[in-house]
JSON list of C-alpha atoms in Angstrom, two decimals:
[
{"chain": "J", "resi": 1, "resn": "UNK", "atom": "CA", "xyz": [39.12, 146.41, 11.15]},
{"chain": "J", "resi": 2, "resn": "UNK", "atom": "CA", "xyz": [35.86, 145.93, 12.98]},
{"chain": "J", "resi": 3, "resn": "UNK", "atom": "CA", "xyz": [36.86, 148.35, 15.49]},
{"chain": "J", "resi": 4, "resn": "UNK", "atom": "CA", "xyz": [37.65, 150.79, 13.22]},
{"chain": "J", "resi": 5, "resn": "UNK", "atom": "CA", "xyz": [34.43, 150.67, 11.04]},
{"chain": "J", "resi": 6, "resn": "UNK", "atom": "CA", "xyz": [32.34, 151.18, 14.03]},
{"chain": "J", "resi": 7, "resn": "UNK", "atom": "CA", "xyz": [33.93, 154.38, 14.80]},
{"chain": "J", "resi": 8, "resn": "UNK", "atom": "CA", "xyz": [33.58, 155.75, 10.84]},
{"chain": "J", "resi": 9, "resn": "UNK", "atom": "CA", "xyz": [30.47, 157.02, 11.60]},
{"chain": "J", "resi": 10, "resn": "UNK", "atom": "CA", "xyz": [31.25, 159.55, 14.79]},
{"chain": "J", "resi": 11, "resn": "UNK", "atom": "CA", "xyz": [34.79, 160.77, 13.03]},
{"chain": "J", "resi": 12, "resn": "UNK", "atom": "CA", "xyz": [34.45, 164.26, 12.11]},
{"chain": "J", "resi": 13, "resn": "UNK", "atom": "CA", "xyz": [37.81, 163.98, 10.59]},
{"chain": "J", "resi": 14, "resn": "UNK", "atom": "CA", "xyz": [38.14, 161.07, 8.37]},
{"chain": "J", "resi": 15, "resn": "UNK", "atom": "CA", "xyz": [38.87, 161.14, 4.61]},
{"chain": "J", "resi": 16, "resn": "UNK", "atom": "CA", "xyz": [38.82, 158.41, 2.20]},
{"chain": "J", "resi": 17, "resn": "UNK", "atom": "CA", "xyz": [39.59, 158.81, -1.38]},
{"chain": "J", "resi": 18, "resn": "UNK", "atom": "CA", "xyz": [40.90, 156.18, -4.02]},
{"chain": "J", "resi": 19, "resn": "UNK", "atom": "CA", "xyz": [44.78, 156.98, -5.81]},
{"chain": "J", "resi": 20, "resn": "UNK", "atom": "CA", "xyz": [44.11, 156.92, -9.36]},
{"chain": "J", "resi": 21, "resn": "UNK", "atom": "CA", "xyz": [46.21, 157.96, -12.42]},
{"chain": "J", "resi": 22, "resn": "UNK", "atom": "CA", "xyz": [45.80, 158.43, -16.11]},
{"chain": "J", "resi": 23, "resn": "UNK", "atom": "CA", "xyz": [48.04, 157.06, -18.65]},
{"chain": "J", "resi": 24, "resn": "UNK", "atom": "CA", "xyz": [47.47, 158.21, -21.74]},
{"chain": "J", "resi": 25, "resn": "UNK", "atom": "CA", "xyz": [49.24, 156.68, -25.25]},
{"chain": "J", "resi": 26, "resn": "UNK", "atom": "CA", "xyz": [50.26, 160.47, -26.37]},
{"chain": "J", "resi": 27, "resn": "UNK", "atom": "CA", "xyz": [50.72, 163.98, -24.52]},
{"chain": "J", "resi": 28, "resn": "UNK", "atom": "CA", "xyz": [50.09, 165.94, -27.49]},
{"chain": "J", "resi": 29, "resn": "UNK", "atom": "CA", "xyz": [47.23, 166.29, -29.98]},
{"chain": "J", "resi": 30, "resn": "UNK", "atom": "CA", "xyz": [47.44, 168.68, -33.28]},
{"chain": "J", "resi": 31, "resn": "UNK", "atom": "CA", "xyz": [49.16, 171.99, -32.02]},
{"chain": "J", "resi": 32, "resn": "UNK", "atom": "CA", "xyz": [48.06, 171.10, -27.85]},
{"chain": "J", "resi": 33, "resn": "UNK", "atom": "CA", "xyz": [50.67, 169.43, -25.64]},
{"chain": "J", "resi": 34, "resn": "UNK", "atom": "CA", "xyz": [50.73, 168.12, -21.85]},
{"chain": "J", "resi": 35, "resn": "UNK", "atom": "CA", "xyz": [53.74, 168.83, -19.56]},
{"chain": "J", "resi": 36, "resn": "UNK", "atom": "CA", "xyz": [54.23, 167.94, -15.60]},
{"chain": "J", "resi": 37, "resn": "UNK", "atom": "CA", "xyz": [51.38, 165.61, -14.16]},
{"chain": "J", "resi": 38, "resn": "UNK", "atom": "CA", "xyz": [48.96, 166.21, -16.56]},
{"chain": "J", "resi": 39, "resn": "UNK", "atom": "CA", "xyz": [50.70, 164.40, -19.06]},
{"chain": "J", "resi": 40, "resn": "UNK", "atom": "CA", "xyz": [53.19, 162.12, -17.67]},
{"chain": "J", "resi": 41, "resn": "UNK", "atom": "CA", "xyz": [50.57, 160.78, -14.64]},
{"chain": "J", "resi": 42, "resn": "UNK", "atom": "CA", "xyz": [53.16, 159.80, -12.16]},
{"chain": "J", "resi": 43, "resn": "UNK", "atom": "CA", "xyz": [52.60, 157.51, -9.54]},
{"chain": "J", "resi": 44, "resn": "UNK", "atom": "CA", "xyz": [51.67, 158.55, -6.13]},
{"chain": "J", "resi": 45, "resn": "UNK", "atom": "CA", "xyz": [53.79, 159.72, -3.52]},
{"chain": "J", "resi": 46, "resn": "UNK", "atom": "CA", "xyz": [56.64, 159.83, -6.19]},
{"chain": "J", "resi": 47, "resn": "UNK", "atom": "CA", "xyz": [58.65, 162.83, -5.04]},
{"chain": "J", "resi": 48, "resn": "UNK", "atom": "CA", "xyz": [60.43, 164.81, -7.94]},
{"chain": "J", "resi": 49, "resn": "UNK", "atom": "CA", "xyz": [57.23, 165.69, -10.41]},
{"chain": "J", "resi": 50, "resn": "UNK", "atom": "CA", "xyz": [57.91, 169.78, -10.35]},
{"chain": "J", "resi": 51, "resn": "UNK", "atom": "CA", "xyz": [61.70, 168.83, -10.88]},
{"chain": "J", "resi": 52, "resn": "UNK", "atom": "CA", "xyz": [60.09, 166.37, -13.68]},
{"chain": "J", "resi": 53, "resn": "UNK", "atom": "CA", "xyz": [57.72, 169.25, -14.86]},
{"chain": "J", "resi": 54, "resn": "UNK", "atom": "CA", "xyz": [60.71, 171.41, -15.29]},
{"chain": "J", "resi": 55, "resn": "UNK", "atom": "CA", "xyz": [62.95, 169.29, -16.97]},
{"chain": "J", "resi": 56, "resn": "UNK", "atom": "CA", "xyz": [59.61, 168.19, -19.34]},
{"chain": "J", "resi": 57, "resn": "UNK", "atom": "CA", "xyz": [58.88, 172.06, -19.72]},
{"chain": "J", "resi": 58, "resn": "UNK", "atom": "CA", "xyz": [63.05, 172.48, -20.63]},
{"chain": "J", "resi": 59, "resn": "UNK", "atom": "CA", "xyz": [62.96, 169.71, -23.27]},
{"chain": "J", "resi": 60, "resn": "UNK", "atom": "CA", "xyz": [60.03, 170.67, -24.98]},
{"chain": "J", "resi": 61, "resn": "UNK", "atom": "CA", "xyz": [60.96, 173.90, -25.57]},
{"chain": "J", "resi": 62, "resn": "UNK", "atom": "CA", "xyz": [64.11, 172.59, -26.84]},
{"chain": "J", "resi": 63, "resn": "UNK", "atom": "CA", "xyz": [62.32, 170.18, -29.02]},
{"chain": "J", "resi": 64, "resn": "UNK", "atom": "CA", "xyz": [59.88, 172.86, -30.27]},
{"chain": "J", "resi": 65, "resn": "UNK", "atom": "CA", "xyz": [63.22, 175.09, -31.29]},
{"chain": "J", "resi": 66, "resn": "UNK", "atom": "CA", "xyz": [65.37, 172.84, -32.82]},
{"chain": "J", "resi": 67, "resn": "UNK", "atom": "CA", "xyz": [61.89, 171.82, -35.01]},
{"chain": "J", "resi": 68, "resn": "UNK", "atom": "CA", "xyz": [61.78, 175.35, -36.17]},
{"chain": "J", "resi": 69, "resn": "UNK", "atom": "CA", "xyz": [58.11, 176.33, -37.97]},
{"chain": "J", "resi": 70, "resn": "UNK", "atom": "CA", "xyz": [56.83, 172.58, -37.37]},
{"chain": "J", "resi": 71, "resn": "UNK", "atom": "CA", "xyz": [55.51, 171.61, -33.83]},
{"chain": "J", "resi": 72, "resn": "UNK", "atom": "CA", "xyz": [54.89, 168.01, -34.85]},
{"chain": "J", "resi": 73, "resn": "UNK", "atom": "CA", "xyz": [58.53, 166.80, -35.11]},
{"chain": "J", "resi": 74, "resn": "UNK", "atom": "CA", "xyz": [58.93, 168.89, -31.60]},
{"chain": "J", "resi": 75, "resn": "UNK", "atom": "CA", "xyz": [56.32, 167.10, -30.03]},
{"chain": "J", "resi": 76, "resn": "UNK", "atom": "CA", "xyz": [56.91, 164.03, -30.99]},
{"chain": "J", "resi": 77, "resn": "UNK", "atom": "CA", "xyz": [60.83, 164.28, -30.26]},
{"chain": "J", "resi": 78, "resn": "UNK", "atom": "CA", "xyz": [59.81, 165.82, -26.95]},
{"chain": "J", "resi": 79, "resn": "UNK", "atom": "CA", "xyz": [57.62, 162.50, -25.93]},
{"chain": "J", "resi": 80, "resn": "UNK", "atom": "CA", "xyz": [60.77, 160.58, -27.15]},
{"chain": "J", "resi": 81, "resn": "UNK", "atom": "CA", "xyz": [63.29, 162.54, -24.77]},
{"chain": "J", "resi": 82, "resn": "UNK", "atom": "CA", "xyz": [60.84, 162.23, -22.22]},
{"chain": "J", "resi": 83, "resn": "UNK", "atom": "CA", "xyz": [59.68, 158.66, -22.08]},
{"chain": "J", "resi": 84, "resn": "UNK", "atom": "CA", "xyz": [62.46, 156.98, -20.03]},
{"chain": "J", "resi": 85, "resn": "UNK", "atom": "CA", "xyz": [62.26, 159.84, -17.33]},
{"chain": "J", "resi": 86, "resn": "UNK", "atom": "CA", "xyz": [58.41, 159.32, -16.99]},
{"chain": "J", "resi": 87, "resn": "UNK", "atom": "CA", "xyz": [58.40, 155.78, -17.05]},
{"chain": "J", "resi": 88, "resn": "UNK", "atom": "CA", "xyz": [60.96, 155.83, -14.11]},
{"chain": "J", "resi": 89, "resn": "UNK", "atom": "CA", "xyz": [58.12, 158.04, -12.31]},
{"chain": "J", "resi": 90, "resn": "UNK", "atom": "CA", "xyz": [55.68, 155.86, -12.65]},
{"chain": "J", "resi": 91, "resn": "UNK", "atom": "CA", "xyz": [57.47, 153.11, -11.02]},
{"chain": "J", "resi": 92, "resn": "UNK", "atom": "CA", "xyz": [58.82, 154.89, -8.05]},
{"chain": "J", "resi": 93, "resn": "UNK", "atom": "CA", "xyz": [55.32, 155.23, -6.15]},
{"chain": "J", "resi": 94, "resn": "UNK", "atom": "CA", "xyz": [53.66, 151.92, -6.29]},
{"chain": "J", "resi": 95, "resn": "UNK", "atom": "CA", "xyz": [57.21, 150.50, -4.44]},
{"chain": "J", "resi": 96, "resn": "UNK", "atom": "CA", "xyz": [56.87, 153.29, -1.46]},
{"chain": "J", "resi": 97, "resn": "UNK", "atom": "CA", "xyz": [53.69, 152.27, -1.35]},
{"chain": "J", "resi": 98, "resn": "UNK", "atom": "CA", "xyz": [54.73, 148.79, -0.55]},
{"chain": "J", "resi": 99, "resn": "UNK", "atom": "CA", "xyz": [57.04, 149.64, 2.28]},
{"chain": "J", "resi": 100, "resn": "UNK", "atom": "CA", "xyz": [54.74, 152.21, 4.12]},
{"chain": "J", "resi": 101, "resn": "UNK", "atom": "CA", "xyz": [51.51, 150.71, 3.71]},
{"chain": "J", "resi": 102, "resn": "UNK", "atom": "CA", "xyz": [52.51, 147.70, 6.52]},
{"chain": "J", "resi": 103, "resn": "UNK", "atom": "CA", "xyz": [50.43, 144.36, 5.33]},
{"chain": "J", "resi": 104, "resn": "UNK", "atom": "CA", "xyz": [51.24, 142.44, 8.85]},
{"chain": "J", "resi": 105, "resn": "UNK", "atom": "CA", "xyz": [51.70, 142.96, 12.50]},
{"chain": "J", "resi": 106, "resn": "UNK", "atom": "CA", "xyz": [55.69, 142.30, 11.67]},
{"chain": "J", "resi": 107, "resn": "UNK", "atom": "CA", "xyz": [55.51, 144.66, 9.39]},
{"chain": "J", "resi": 108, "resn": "UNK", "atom": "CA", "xyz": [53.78, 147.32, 11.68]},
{"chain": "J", "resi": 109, "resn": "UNK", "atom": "CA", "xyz": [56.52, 146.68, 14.31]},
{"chain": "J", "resi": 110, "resn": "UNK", "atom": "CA", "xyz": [59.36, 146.75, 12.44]},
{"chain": "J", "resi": 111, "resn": "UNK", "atom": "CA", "xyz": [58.43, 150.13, 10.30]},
{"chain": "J", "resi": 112, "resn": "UNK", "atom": "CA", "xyz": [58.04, 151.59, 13.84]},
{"chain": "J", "resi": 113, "resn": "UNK", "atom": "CA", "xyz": [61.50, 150.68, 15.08]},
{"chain": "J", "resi": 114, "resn": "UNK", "atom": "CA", "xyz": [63.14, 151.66, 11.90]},
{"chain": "J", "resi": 115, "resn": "UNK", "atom": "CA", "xyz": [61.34, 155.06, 12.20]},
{"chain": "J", "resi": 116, "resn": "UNK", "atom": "CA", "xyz": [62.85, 155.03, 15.93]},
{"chain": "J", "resi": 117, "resn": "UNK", "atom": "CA", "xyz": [66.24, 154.44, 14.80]},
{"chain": "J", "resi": 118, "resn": "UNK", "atom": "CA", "xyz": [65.93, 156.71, 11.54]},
{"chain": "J", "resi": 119, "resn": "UNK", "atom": "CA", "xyz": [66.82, 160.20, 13.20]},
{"chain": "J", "resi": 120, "resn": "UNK", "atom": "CA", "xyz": [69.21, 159.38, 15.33]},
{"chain": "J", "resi": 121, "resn": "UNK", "atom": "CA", "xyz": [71.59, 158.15, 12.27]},
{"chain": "J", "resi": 122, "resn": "UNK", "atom": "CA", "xyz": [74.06, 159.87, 10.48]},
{"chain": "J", "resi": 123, "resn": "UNK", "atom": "CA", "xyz": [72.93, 162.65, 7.77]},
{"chain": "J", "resi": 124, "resn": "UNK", "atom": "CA", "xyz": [74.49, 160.39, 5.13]},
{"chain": "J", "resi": 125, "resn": "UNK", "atom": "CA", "xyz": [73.18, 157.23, 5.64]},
{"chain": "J", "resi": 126, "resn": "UNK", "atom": "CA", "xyz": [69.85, 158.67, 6.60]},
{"chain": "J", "resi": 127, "resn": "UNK", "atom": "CA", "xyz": [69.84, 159.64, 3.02]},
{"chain": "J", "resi": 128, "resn": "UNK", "atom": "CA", "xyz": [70.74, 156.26, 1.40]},
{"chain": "J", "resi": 129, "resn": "UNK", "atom": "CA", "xyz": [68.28, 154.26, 3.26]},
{"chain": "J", "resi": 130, "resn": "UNK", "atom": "CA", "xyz": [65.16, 156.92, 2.65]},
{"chain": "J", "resi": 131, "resn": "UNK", "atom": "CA", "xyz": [66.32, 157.36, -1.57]},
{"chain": "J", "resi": 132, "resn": "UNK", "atom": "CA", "xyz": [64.59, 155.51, -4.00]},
{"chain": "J", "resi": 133, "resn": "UNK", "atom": "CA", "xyz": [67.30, 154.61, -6.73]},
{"chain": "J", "resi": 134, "resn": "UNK", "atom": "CA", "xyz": [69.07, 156.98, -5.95]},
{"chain": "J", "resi": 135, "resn": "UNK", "atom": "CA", "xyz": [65.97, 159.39, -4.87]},
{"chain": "J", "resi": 136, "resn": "UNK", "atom": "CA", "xyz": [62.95, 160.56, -7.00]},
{"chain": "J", "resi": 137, "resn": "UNK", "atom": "CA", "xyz": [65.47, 162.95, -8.93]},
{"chain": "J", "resi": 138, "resn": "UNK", "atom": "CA", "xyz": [67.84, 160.11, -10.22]},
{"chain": "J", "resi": 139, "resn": "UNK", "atom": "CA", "xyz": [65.06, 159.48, -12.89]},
{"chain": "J", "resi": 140, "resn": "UNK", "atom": "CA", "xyz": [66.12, 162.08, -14.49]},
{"chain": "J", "resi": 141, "resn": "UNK", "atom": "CA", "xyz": [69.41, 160.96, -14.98]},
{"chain": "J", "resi": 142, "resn": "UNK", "atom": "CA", "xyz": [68.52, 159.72, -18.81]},
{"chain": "J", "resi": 143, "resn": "UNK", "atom": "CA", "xyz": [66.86, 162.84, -20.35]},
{"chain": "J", "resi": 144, "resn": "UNK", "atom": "CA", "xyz": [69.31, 164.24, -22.85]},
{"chain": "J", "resi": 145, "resn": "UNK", "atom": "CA", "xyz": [69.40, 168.11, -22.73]},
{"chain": "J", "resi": 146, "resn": "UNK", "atom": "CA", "xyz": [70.07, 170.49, -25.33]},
{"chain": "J", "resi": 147, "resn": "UNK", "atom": "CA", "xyz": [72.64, 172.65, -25.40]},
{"chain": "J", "resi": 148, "resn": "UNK", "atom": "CA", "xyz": [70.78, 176.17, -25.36]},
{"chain": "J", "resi": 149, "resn": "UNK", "atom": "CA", "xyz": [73.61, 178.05, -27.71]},
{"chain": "J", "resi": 150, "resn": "UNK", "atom": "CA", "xyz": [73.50, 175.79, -30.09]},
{"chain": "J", "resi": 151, "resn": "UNK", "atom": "CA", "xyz": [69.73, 176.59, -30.37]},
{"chain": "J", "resi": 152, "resn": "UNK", "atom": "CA", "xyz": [70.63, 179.89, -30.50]},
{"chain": "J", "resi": 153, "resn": "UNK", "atom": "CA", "xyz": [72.52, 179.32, -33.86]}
]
């Protein structure tokens, strides 16, 4: 660490910024709502939030429909739909974060080796070893969808 301070000041190249994220107790106020980041706050390096934005942005319109002339039902079914989903996000970066961001010399080594061996294994189980649950998608995997024609009715 010494090392590396001492060199901070001659780097033309060096960025430093804190990860941050906003949780807030409802994505909607009167007749404004929050979809994608702005209202779910996802953790960081998640993977998946414009395939959650989409699904968010699918439900709520669904939500909005099926509540006819009154948004607040819609909104507040739409937080209810989407709670599991964004709670799942949340989780997903802080435990990447704990496998790439090495805390010991072992650690360094052994990330380095694995990222050796990585490419040079089979399609398949290079996918199952770099997934997350199942990979950033699988959070999904609880958000009920409406059926679009029965909207339409």
């Amino acid at each position: 660490m010494p090392r590396l301070l001492e060199h901070l000041d001659a780097a033309d190249d060096f960025y430093l910024d804190s990860i941050s994220q906003i949780r807030l107790p409802s994505w909607s106020r009167g007749r404004i709502t929050l979809a994608g980041d702005a209202g779910y706050g996802p953790g960081p390096a998640v993977g998946g939030g414009s395939s959650l934005a989409i699904v968010g942005s699918y439900v709520l319109a669904s939500e909005l429909a099926a509540a006819g002339d009154d948004h607040a039902p819609g909104f507040a079914a739409y937080e209810r739909a989407m709670a599991g989903a964004v709670a799942a996000s949340r989780t997903i970066g802080p435990s990447v974060l704990g496998t790439l961001i090495p805390r010991s010399e072992l650690q360094v080594w052994t990330t380095a080796q694995a990222l050796r061996v990585l490419p040079r294994l089979p399609g398949f189980v290079q996918r199952k070893l770099t997934s997350f649950g199942g990979g950033p998608a699988a959070m999904l995997n609880g958000v009920r969808l409406r059926d679009p024609l029965v909207l339409r009715a």
